[in-house]
Coordinates of C-alpha atoms in Angstrom, one line a residue:
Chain A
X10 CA -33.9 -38.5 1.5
X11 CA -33.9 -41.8 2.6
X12 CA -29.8 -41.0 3.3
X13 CA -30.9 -38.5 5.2
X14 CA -32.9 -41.2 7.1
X15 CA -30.6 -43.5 7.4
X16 CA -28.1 -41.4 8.8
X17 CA -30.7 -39.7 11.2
X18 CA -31.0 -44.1 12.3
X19 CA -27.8 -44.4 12.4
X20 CA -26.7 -41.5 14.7
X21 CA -30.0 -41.9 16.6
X22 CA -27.8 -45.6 17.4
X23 CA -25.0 -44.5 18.4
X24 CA -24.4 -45.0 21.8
X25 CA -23.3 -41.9 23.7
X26 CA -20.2 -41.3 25.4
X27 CA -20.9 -42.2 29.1
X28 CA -19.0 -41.0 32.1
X29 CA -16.5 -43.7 33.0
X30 CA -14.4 -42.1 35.0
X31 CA -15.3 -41.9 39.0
X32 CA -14.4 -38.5 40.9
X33 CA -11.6 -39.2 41.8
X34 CA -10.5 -37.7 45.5
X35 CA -7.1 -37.1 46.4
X36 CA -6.2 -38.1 49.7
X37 CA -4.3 -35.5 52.2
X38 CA -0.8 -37.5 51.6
X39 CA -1.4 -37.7 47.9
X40 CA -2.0 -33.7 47.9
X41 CA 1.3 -33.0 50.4
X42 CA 3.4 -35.5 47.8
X43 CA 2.1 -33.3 45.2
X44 CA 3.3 -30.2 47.3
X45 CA 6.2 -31.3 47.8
X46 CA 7.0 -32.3 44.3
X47 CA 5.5 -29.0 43.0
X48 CA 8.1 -26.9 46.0
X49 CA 11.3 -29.1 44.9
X50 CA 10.6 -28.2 41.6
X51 CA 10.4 -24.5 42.1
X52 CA 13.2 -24.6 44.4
X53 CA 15.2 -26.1 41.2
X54 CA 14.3 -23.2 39.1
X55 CA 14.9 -20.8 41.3
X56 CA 18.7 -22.1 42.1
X57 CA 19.5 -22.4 38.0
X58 CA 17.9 -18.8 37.8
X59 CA 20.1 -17.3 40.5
X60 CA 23.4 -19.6 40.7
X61 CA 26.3 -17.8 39.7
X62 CA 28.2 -18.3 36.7
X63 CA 31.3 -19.9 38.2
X64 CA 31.5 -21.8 41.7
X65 CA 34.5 -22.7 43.8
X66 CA 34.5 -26.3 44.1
X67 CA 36.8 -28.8 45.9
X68 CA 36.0 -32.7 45.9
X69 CA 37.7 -35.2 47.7
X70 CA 38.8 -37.8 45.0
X71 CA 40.3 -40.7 43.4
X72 CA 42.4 -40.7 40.4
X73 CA 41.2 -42.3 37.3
X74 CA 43.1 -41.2 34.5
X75 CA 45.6 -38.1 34.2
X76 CA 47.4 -36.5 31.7
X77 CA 50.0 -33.3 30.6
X78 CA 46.5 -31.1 30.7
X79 CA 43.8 -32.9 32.4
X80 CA 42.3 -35.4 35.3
X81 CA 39.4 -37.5 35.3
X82 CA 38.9 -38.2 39.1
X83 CA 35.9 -40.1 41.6
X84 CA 33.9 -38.4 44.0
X85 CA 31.1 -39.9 45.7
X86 CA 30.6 -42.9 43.2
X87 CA 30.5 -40.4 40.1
X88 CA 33.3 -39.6 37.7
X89 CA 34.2 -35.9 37.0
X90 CA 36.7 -34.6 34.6
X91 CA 39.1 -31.2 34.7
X92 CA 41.6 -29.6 32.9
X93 CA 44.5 -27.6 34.6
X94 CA 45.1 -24.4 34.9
X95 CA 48.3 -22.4 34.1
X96 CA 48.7 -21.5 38.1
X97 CA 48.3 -25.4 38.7
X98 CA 50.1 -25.8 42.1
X99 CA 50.7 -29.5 43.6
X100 CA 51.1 -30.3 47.4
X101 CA 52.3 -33.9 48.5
X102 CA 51.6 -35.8 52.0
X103 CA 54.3 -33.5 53.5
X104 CA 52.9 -30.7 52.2
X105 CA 55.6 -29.5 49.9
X106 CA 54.9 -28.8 46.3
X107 CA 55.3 -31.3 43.9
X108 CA 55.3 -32.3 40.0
X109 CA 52.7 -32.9 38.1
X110 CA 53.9 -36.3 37.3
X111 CA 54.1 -37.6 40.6
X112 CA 50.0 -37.9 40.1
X113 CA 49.2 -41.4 40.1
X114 CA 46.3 -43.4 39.4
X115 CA 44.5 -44.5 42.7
X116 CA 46.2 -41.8 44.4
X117 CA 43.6 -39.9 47.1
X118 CA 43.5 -36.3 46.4
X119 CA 41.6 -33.1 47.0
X120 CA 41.1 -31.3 44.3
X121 CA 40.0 -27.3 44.3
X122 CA 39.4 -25.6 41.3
X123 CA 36.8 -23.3 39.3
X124 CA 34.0 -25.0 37.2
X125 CA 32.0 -22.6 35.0
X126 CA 28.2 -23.7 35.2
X127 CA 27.4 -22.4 31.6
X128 CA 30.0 -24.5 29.8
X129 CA 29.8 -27.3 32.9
X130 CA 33.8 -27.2 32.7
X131 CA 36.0 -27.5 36.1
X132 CA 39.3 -25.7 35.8
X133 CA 42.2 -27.3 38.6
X134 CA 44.0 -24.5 40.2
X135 CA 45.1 -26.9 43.1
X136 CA 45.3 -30.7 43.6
X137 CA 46.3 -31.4 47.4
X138 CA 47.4 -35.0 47.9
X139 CA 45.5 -36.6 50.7
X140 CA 44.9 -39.4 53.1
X141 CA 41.7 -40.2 53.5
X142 CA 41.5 -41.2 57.1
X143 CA 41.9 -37.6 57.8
X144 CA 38.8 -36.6 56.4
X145 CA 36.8 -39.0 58.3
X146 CA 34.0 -37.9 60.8
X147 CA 33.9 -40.6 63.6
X148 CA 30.7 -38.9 65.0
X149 CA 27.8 -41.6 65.2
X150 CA 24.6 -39.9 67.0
X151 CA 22.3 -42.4 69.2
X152 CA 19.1 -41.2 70.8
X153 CA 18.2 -44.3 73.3
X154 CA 17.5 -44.9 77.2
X155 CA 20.2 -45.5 79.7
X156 CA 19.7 -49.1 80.8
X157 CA 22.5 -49.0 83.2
X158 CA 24.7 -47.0 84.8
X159 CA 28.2 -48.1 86.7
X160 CA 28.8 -46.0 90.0
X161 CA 32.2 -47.6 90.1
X162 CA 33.2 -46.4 86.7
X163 CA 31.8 -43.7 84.3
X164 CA 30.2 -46.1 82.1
X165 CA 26.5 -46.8 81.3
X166 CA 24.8 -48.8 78.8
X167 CA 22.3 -47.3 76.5
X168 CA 19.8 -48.9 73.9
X169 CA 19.0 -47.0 70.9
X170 CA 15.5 -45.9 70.4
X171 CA 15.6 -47.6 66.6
X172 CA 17.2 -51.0 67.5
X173 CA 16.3 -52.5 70.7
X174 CA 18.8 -55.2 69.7
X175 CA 22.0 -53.4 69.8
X176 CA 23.8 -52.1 73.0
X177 CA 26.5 -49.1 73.4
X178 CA 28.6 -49.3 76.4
X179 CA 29.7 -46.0 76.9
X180 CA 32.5 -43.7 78.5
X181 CA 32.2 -41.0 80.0
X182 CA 35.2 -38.6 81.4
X183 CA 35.4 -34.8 82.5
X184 CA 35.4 -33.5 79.2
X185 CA 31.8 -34.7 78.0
X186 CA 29.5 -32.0 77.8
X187 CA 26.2 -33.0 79.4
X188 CA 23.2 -30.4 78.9
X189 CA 19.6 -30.5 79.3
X190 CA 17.4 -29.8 76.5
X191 CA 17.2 -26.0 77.6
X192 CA 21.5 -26.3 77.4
X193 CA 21.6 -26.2 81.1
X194 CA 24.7 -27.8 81.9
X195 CA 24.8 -31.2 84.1
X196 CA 27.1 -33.8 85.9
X197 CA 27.4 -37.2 85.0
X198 CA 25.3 -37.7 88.3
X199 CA 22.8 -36.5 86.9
X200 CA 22.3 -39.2 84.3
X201 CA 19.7 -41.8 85.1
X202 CA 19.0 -45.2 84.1
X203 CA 15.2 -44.9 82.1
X204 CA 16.2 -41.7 80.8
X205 CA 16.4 -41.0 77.6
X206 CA 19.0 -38.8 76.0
X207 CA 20.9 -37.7 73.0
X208 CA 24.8 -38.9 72.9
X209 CA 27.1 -37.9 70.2
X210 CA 29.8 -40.6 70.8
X211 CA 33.0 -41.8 69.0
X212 CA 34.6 -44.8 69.0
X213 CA 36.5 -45.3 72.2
X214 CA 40.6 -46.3 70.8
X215 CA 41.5 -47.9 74.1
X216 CA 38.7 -50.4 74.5
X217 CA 37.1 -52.1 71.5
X218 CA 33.3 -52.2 71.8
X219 CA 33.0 -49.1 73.7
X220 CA 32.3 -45.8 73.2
X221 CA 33.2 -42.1 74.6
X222 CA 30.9 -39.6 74.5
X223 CA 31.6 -36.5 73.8
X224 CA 28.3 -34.4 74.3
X225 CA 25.0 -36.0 75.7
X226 CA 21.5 -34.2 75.9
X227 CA 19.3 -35.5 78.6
X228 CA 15.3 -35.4 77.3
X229 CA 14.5 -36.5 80.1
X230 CA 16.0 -34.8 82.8
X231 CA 13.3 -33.0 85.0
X232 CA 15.3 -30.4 88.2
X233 CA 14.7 -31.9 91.5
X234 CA 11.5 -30.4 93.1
X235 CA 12.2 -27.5 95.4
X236 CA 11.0 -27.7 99.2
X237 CA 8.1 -25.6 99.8
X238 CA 8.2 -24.4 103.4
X239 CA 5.4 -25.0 105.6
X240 CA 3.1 -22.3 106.9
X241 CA 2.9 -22.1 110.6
Chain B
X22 CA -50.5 -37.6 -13.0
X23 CA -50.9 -41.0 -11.8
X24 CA -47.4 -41.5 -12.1
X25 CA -46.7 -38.6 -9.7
X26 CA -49.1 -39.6 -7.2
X27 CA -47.2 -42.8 -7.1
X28 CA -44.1 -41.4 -6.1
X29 CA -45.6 -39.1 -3.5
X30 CA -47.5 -42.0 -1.7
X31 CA -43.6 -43.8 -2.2
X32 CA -41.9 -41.2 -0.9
X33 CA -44.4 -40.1 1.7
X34 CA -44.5 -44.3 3.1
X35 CA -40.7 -44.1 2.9
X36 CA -40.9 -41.2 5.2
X37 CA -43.4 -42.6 7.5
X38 CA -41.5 -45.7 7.6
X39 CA -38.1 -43.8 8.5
X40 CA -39.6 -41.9 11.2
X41 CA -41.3 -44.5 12.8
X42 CA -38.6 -46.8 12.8
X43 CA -36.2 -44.1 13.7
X44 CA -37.9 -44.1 16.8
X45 CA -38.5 -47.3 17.9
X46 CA -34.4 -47.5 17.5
X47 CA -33.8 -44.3 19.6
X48 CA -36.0 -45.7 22.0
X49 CA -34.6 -49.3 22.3
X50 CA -31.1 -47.6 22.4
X51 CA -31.8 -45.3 25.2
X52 CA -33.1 -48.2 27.2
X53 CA -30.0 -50.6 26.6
X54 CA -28.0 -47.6 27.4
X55 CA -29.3 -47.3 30.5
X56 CA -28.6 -50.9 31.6
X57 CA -24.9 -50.2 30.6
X58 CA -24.3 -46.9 32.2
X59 CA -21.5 -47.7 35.1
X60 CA -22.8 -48.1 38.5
X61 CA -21.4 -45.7 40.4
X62 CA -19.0 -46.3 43.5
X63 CA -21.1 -45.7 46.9
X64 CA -18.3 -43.3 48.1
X65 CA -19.8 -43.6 52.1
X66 CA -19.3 -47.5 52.3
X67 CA -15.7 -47.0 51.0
X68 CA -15.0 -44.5 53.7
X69 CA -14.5 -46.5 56.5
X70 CA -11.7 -48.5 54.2
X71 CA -10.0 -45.0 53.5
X72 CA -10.1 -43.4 57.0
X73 CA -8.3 -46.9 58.3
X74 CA -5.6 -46.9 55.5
X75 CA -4.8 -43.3 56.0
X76 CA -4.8 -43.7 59.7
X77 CA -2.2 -46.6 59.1
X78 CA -0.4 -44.5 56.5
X79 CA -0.3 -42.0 58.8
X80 CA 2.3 -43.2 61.0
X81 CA 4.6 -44.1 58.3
X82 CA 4.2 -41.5 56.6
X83 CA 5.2 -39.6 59.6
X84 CA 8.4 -41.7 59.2
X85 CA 9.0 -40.9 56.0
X86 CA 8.0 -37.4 56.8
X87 CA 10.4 -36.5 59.4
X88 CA 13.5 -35.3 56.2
X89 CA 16.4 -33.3 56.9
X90 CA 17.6 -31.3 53.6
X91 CA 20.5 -29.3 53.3
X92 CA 19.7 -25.4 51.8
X93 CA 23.1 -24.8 52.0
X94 CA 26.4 -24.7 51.7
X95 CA 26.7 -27.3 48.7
X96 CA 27.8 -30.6 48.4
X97 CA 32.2 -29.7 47.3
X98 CA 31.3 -25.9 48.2
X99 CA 35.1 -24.3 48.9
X100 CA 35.6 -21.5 51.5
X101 CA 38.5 -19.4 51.9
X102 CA 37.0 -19.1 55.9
X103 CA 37.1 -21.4 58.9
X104 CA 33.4 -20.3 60.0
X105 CA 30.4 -20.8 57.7
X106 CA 26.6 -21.2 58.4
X107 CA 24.5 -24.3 57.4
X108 CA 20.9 -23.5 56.2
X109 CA 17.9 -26.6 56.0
X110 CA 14.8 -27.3 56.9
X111 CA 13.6 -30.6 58.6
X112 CA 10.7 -30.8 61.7
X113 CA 9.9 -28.0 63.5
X114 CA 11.5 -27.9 67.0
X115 CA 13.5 -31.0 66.5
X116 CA 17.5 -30.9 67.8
X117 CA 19.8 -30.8 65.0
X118 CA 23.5 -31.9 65.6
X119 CA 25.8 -31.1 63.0
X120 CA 29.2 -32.7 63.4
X121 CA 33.0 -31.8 61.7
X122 CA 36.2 -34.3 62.3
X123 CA 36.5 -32.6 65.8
X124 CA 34.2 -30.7 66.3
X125 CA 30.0 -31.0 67.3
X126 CA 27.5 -28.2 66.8
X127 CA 23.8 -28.5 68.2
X128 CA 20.4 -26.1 67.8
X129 CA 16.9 -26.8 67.1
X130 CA 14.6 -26.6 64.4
X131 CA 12.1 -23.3 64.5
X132 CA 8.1 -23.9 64.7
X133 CA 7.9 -24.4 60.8
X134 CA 11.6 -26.8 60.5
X135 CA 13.9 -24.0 59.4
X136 CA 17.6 -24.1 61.5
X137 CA 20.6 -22.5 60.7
X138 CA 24.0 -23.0 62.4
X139 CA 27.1 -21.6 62.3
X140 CA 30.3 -24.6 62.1
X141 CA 33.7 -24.2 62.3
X142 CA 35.7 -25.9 59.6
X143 CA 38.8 -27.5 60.0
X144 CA 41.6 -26.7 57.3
X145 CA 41.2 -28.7 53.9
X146 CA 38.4 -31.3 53.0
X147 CA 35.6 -31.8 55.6
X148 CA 32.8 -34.4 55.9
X149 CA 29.9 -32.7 57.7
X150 CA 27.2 -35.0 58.8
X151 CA 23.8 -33.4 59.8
X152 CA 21.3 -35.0 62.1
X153 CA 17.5 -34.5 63.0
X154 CA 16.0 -35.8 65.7
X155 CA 12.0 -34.7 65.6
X156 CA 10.0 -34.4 68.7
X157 CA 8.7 -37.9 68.1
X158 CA 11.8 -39.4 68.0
X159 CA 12.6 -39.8 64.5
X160 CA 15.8 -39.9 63.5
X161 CA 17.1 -38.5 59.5
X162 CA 20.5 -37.4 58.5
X163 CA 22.4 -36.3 55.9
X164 CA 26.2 -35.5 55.4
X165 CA 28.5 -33.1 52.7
X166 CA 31.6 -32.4 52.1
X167 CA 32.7 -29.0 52.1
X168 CA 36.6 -27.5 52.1
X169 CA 38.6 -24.9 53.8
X170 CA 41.5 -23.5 52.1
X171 CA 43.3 -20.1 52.3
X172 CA 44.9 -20.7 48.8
X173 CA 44.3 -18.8 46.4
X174 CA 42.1 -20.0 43.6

């Protein structure tokens, strides 16, 4: 009995759990984050689900190691192995076919093969030796405003958008595409200074420092107004 | 008989005793319990605080918002043809310009951010750099390479 009543004391003093956590209210960003999240993970599945069980793959590499049977080659700052196949083919610089053991560490090669996604293995059918200034894509896209434009020459200034700091002085010639937003096409007369447009430029290799465009879209271009005739 | 009587006055004060204290301890409990619950957090006069943080986060997450992802082809994908199409999604209606070595491809996002563009590759390994440009300026890009070859693999 009187365990009884101490027991009925003792539980009568226990305090009770209390809530200690606050609502908590997730903000708009906090629930697209979790969106997001939730989609790339779906997105994820859904590719290992339905990607097939072999994929033609080529990757533009360095040569680490190689062997009689197999390569362990860099792409992109990782390092991927292969073994070769039977039909293993060889192409040089001049594009003839070559041996095997003219592969050489350091050498820049292209590398096409088979890797089987089950057993993650890559199977070399064909290793094309390569240089890798040939691969490169020049392209550089600037959205700024013209801040000046030559009538002497066909060059103009332009300031990016995302760094008032830096200046392109670009080229223009008759082969630059110049479009509105709707693709209309335009003249290089038709370019203002304050306007702001869309170049897709490469590095000019005549002058240092300046650029050629080779496709601009004008955002701002607007057609001259029409005359409306009077009513008499 | 006296001895019995004992014990049920014993028991019966022992009873007494333990219910009466029982309850005195309940009730001082409840009572510091009470004092101890946490205050709550007045949600209104933290409004004010949220609205301007989200309205500051707003614009940068804007920035971060405006993405450009590549559905396809994949990164090292190998085609035995010179014309392929390129699937993503970035910000609706912004202009997309896709370029190869030589060559420069341009169309615009639809009103939910899908695009899709056909390219023309050139023969071997090609470095294809995407860019978005949104509506409000923002700029995102991406870039994959991708190979054309007639060989047979």
């Amino acid at each position: 009995m009187l365990s009884f009543l101490l027991t009925l004391a003792a539980i009568s003093t226990t305090p009770s759990p209390t809530p200690t956590t606050a609502p908590v209210t997730a903000s708009s960003s906090e629930i697209q984050k979790i969106r997001e999240v939730v989609s790339q993970k779906v997105m994820e599945k859904l590719k290992q689900i339905t990607a097939p069980a072999t994929s033609k793959l080529g990757y533009v590499a360095k040569i680490i190691q190689v062997d009689s049977a197999s390569i362990s080659f860099e792409t992109s700052g990782n390092t991927q192995n292969g073994t070769f196949g039977d039909d293993l083919t060889v192409i040089d610089l001049k594009r003839n076919k070559t041996k095997l053991e003219n592969l050489k560490i350091g050498q820049d090669v292209l590398i096409l093969g088979i890797k089987d996604n089950q057993a993650n293995t890559f199977e070399i059918k064909r290793i094309v030796f390569t240089n890798p200034a040939e691969i490169d894509n020049q392209h550089t896209v600037v959205l700024g405003k013209i801040v000046d434009i030559s009538r002497s020459s066909p060059i103009f200034s332009l300031i990016p958008l995302g760094n008032k700091n830096t200046q392109y002085q670009i080229k223009t010639d008759a082969k630059t595409q110049i479009l509105t937003q709707e693709d209309s096409t335009l003249t290089s007369s038709d370019l203002k200074s304050g306007e702001k447009i869309i170049v897709i430029l490469v590095p000019d290799p005549k002058m240092s420092k300046t650029y050629y465009a080779k496709k601009i879209i004008n955002l701002s271009y607007a057609p001259p107004a029409t005359p409306t005739p009077k009513d008499q | 008989m006296i001895k019995e009587l004992i014990v049920t006055i014993a028991l019966g004060s022992l009873l007494g005793f333990g219910i009466t204290g029982g309850y005195f301890a309940i009730k001082k409990n409840s009572a510091s319990n009470n004092n101890n619950l946490p205050t709550p957090t007045p949600i209104i006069s933290q409004s004010p605080t949220i609205s301007i943080t989200q309205t500051n986060d707003t614009s940068q997450l804007s920035t971060q918002n405006h993405t450009l992802s590549i559905e396809s082809p994949e990164n090292n994908a190998l085609f035995s043809v010179a014309r392929i199409t390129v699937k993503g999604q970035t910000s609706p209606k912004s202009h997309i310009i896709v370029t190869t070595s030589q060559k420069i491809f341009t169309t615009t996002s639809d009103s939910v951010g899908n695009f899709e563009i056909d390219i023309d590759l050139e023969s071997g390994a090609n470095l294809v750099k995407l860019e978005s440009i949104s509506t409000t300026d923002e700029q995102a890009k991406t870039e994959i390479t991708v190979t054309y070859s007639t060989a047979k693999i």
